[in-house]
Tab-separated table of C-alpha atoms and ligand atoms in Angstrom:
chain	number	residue	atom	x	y	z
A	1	UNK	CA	101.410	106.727	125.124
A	2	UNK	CA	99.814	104.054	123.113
A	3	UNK	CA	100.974	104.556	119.176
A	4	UNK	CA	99.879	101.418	117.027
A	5	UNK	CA	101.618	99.764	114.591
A	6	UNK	CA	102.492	96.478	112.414
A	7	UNK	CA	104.908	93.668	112.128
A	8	UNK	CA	104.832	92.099	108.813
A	9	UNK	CA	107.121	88.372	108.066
A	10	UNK	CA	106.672	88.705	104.417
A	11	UNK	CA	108.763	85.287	104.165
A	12	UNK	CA	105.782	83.997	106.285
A	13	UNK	CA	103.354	85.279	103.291
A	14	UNK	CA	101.858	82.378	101.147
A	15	UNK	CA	100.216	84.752	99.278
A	16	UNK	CA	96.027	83.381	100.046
A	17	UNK	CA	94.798	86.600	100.243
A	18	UNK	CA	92.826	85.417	103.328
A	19	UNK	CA	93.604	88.771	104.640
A	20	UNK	CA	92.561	90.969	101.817
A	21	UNK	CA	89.002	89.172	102.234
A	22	UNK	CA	89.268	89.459	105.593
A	23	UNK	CA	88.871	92.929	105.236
A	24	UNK	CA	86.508	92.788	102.687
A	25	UNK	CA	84.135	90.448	105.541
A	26	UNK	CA	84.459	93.548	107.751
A	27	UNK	CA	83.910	96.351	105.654
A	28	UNK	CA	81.830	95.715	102.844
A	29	UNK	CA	78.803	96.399	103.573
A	30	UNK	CA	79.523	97.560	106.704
A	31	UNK	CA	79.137	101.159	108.106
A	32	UNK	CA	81.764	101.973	111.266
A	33	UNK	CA	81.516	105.528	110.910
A	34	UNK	CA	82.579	108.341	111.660
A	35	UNK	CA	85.972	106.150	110.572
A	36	UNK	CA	84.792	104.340	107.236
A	37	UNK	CA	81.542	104.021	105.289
A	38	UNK	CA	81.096	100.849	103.249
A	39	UNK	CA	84.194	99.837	101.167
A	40	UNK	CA	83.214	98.528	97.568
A	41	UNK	CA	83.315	94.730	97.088
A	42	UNK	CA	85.834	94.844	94.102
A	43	UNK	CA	88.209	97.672	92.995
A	44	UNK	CA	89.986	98.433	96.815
A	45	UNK	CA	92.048	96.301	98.165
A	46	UNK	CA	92.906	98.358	101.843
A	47	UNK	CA	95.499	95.333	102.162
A	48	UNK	CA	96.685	94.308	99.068
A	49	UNK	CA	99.821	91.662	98.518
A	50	UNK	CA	101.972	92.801	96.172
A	51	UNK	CA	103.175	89.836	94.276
A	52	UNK	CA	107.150	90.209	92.535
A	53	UNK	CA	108.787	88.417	90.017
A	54	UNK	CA	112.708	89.036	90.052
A	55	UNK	CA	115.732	87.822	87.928
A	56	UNK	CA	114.996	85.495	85.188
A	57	UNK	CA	115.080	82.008	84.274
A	58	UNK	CA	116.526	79.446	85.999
A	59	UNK	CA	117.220	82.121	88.959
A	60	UNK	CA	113.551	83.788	89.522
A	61	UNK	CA	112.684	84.969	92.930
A	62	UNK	CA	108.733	85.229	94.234
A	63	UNK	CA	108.005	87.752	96.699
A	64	UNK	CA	104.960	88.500	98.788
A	65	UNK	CA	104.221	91.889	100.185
A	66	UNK	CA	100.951	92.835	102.127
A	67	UNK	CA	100.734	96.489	101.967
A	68	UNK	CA	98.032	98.180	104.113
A	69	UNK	CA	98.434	101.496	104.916
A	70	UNK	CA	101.345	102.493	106.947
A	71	UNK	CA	99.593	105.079	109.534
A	72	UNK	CA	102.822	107.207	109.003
A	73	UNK	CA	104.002	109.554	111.957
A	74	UNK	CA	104.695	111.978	109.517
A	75	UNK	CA	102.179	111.621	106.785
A	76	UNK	CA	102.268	112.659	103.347
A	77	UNK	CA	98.175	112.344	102.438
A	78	UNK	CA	97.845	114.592	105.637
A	79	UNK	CA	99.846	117.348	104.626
A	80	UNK	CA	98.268	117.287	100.998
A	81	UNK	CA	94.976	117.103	102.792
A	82	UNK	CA	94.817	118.220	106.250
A	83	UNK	CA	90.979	118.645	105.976
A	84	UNK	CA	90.706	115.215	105.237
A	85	UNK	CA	92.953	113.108	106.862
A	86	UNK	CA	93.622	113.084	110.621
A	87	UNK	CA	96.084	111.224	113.299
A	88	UNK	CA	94.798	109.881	116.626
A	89	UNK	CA	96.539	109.951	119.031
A	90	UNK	CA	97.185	106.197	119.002
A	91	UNK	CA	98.772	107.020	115.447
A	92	UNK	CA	96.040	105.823	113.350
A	93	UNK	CA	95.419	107.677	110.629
A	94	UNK	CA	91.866	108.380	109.316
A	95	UNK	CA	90.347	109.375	106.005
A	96	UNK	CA	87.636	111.276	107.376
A	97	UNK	CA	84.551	109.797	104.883
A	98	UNK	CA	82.980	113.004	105.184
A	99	UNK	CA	85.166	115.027	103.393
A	100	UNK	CA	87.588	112.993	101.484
A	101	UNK	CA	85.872	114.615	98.291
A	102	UNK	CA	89.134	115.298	96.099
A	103	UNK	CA	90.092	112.405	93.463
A	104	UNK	CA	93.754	113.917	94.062
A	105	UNK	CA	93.114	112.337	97.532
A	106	UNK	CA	94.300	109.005	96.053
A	107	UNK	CA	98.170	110.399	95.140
A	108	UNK	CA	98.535	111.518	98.439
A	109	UNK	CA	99.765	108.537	99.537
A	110	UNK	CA	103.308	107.392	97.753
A	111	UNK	CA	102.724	104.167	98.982
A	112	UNK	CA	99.320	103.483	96.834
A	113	UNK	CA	97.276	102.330	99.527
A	114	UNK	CA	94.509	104.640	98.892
A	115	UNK	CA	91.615	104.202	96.759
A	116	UNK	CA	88.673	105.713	95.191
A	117	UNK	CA	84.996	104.814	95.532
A	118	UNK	CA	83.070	105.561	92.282
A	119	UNK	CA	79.746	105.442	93.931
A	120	UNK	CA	80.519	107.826	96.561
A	121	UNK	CA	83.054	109.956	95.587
A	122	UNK	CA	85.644	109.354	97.972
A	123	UNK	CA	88.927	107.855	98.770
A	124	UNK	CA	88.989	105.239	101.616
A	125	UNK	CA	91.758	103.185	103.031
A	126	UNK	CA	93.018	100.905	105.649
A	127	UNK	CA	91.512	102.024	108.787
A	128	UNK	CA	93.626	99.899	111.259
A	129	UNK	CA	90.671	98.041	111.837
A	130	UNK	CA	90.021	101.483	114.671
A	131	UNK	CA	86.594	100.659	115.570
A	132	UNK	CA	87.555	96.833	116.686
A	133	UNK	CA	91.058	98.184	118.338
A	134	UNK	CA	88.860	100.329	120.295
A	135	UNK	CA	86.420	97.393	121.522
A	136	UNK	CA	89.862	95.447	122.271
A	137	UNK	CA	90.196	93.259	119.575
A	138	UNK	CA	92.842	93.510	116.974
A	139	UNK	CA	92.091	94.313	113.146
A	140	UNK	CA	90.499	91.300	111.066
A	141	UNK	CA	93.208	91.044	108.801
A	142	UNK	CA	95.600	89.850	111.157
A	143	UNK	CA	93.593	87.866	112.894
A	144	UNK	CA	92.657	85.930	109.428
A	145	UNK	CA	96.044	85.339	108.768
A	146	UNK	CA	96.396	81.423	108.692
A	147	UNK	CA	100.421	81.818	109.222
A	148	UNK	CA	100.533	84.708	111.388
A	149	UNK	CA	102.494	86.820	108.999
A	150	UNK	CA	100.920	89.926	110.108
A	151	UNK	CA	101.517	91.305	114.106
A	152	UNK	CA	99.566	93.876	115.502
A	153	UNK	CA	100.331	95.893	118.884
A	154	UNK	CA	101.641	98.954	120.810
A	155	UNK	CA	104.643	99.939	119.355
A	156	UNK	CA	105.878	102.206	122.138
A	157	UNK	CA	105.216	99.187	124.785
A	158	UNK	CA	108.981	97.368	124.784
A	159	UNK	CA	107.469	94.524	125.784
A	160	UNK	CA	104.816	94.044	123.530
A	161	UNK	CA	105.012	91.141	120.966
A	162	UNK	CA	105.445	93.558	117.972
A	163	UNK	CA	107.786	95.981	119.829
A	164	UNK	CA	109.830	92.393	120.216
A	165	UNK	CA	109.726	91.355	117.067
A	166	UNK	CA	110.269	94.036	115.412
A	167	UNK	CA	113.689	94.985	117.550
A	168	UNK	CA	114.549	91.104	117.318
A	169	UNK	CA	114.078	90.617	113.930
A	170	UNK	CA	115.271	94.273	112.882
A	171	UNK	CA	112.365	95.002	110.840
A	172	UNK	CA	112.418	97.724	108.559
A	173	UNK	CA	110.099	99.913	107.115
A	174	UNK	CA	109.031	100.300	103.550
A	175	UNK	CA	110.931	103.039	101.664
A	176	UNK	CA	112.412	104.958	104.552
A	177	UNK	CA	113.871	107.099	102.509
A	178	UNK	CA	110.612	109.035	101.819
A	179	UNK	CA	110.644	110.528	105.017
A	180	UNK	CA	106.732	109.523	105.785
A	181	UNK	CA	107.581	107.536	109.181
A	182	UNK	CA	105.561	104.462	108.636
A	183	UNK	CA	104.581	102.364	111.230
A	184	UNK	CA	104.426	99.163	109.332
A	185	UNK	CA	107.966	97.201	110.176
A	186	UNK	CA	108.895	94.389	107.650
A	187	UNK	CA	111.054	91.266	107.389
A	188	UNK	CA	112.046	89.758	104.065
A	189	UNK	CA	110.769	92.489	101.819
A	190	UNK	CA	112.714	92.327	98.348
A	191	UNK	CA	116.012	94.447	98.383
A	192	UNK	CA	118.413	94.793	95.675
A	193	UNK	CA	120.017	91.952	95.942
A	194	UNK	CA	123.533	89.606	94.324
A	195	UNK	CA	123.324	86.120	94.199
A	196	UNK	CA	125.067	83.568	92.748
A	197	UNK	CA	126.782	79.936	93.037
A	198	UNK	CA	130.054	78.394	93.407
A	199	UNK	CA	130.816	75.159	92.010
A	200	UNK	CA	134.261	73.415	91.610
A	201	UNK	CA	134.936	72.792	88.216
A	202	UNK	CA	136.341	69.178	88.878
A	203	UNK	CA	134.384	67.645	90.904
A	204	UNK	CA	130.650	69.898	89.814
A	205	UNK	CA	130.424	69.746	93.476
A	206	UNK	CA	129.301	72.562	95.715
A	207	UNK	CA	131.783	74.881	96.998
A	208	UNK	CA	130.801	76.003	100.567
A	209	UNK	CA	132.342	78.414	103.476
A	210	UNK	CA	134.399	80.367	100.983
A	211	UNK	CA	134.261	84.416	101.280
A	212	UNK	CA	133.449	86.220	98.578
A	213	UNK	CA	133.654	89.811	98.637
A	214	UNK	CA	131.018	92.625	97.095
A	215	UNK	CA	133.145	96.204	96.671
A	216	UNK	CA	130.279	99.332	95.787
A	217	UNK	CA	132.929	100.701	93.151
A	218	UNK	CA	131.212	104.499	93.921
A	219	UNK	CA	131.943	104.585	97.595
A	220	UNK	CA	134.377	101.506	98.573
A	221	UNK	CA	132.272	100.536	100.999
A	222	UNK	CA	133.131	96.538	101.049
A	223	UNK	CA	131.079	93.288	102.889
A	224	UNK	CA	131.781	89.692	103.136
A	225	UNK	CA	129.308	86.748	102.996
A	226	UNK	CA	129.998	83.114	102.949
A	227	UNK	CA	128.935	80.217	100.729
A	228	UNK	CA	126.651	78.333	101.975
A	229	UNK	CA	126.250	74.512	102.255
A	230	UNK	CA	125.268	74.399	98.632
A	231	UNK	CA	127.343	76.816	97.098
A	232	UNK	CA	124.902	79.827	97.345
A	233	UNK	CA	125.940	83.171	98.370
A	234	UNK	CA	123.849	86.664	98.219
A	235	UNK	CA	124.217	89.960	99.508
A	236	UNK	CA	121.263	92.012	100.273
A	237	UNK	CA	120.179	95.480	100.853
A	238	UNK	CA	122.517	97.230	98.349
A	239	UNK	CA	121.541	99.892	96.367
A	240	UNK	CA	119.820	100.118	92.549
A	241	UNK	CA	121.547	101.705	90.061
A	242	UNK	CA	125.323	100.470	91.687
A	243	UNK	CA	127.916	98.664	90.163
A	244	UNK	CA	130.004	96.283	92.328
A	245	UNK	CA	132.910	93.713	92.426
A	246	UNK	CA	132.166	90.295	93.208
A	247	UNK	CA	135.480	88.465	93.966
A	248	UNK	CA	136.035	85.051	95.355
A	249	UNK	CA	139.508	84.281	96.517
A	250	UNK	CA	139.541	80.860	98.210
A	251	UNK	CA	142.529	78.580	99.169
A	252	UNK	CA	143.006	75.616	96.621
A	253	UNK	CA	141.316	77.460	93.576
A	254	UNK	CA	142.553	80.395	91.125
A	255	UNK	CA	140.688	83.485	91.969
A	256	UNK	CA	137.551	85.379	90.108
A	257	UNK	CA	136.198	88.341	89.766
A	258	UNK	CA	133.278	90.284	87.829
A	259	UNK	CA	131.421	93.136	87.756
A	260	UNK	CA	128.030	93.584	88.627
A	261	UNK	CA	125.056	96.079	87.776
A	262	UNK	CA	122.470	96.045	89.797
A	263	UNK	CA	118.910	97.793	87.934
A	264	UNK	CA	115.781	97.418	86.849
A	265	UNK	CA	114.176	94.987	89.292
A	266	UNK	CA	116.499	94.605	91.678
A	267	UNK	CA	118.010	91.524	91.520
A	268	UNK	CA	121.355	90.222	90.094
A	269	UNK	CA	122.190	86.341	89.817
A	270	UNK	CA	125.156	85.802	88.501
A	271	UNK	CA	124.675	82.360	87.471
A	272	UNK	CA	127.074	79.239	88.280
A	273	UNK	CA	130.824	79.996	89.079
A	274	UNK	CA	132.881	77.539	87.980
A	275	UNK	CA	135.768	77.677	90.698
A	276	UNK	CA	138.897	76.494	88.949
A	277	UNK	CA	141.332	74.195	91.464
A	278	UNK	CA	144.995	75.115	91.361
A	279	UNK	CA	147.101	72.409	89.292
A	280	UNK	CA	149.968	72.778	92.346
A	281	UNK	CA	148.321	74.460	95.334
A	282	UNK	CA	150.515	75.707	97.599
B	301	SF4	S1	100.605	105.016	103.984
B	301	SF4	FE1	99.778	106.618	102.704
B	301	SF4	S2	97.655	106.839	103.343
B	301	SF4	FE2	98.699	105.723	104.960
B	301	SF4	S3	99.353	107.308	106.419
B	301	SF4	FE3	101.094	106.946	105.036
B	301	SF4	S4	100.840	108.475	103.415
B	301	SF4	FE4	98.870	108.340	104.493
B	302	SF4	S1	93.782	96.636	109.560
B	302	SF4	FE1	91.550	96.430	109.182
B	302	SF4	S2	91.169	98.042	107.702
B	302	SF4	FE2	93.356	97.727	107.677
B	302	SF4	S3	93.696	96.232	106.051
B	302	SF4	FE3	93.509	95.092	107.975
B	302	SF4	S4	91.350	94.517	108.052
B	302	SF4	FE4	91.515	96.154	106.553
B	303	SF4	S1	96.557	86.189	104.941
B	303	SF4	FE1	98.680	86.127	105.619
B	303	SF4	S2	99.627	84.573	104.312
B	303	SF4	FE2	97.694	85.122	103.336
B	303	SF4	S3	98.258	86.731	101.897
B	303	SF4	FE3	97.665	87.770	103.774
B	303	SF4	S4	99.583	88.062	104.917
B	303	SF4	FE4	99.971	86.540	103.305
């Protein structure tokens, strides 16, 4: 079976928005039913790259996130609206123009990717580009990419390029969790995330290869990172809403520990650790 999909490199993403007009260039204007009718030149944005701001000042983080539709193997807009919204069996999912009548149509998806069209009356979204895919040619946002952030291919071919690098790169969906299957993989999407620096408190230099330790105080579970060359460690992919120990025990300095809570957006950098150097180390 053919079932199509996406690889996304959001730490590829310069954020040009190439892609977004991309799609406008194919669709606006531009009747490919029975998948889409003509999608509105402002208001939709069937790939739109959802720009984050994280931590605060001097420690911000910028993050890039196209978000098409996912084509989900087990979507939520198709059980609100079965009428409405079929699966190929290639896995895209279509909003059938026809029939897409409801405004509700729009929170069917939790991911936001569908919109509504004012001057028709119905919601429309991301189409996979179906009507090219079925000529041969892969959808015109990827192939306007300038950095080739965005992959396109059979995901149930091992060998294709986005089966690869999606197993190689152990992408990961958006928001799992949800239970909607998508079949849009991504690497570097924003996680909740520790950060912080080590610096030795003598020399203000950088302290690198030491371990420092992040304990979820709820469930125990424990990982290690290590400092890199300029003093930076992070852990990523913990949870919201967590506290944690940080501790940093390193041979040569006293120890240190804090506690962290990790909320709102996500991101927790603790700032500059001043590693103190024992006065007789052992
Ligand atoms: S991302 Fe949204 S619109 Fe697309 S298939 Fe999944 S639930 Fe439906
Ligand atoms: S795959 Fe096609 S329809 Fe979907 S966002 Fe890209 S260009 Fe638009
Ligand atoms: S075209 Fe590529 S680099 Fe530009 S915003 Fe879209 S995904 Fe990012």
């Amino acid at each position: 079976m053919t079932r199509y999909g996406l690889f996304i490199d959001s730490t590829k993403c310069i954020n040009c928005h190439v892609c977004t007009l991309s799609c406008k260039d194919e669709f606006v204007d531009n009747d490919h039913t029975p998948f889409s009718v003509s999608q509105p030149d402002t208001g939709h944005f069937w790939i739109n790259v959802i720009y984050q701001q994280r931590g605060g000042y001097p420690n911000v983080e910028l993050s890039y996130l196209p978000t098409p539709c996912m084509h989900c193997d087990n979507p939520p807009c198709m059980a609100a609206y079965p009428d409405a919204i079929y699966k190929r069996p290639d896995g895209i999912v279509i909003v059938d123009p026809t029939v897409s009548t409801d405004r509700g149509i729009v929170d069917s998806c939790p991911y936001g990717t569908i919109y509504w069209n004012e001057d028709l009356g119905i919601g429309q979204k991301c189409t996979m580009c179906v009507h090219r895919v079925e000529e041969g040619v892969g959808p015109k946002c990827v192939l306007g990419c300038p950095v080739d952030a965005i992959i396109f291919g059979d995901l149930d071919d091992p060998n294709s390029t986005v089966s690869k690098m999606i197993r190689e790169r152990m992408a990961e969906p958006l928001h799992p969790e949800w239970g909607a299957e998508p079949k849009v993989f991504y690497i570097g999407a924003p996680t909740p995330t520790v950060a912080g620096y080590l610096m030795d408190n003598s020399t203000k230099l950088d302290v690198e290869d030491i371990t420092v330790t992040l304990t979820n105080l709820l469930t125990g579970e424990t990982v290690m990172a290590k400092s890199d060359h300029a003093g930076n460690f992070r852990f990523e992919g913990l949870e919201n809403g967590r506290t944690y120990t940080v501790r940093v025990e390193a041979p040569g300095y006293y120890p240190r520990m804090r506690l962290v809570y990790v909320r709102r957006d996500g991101f927790r950098h603790i700032g500059t650790w001043r590693m103190l150097p024992k006065l007789f180390p052992k």
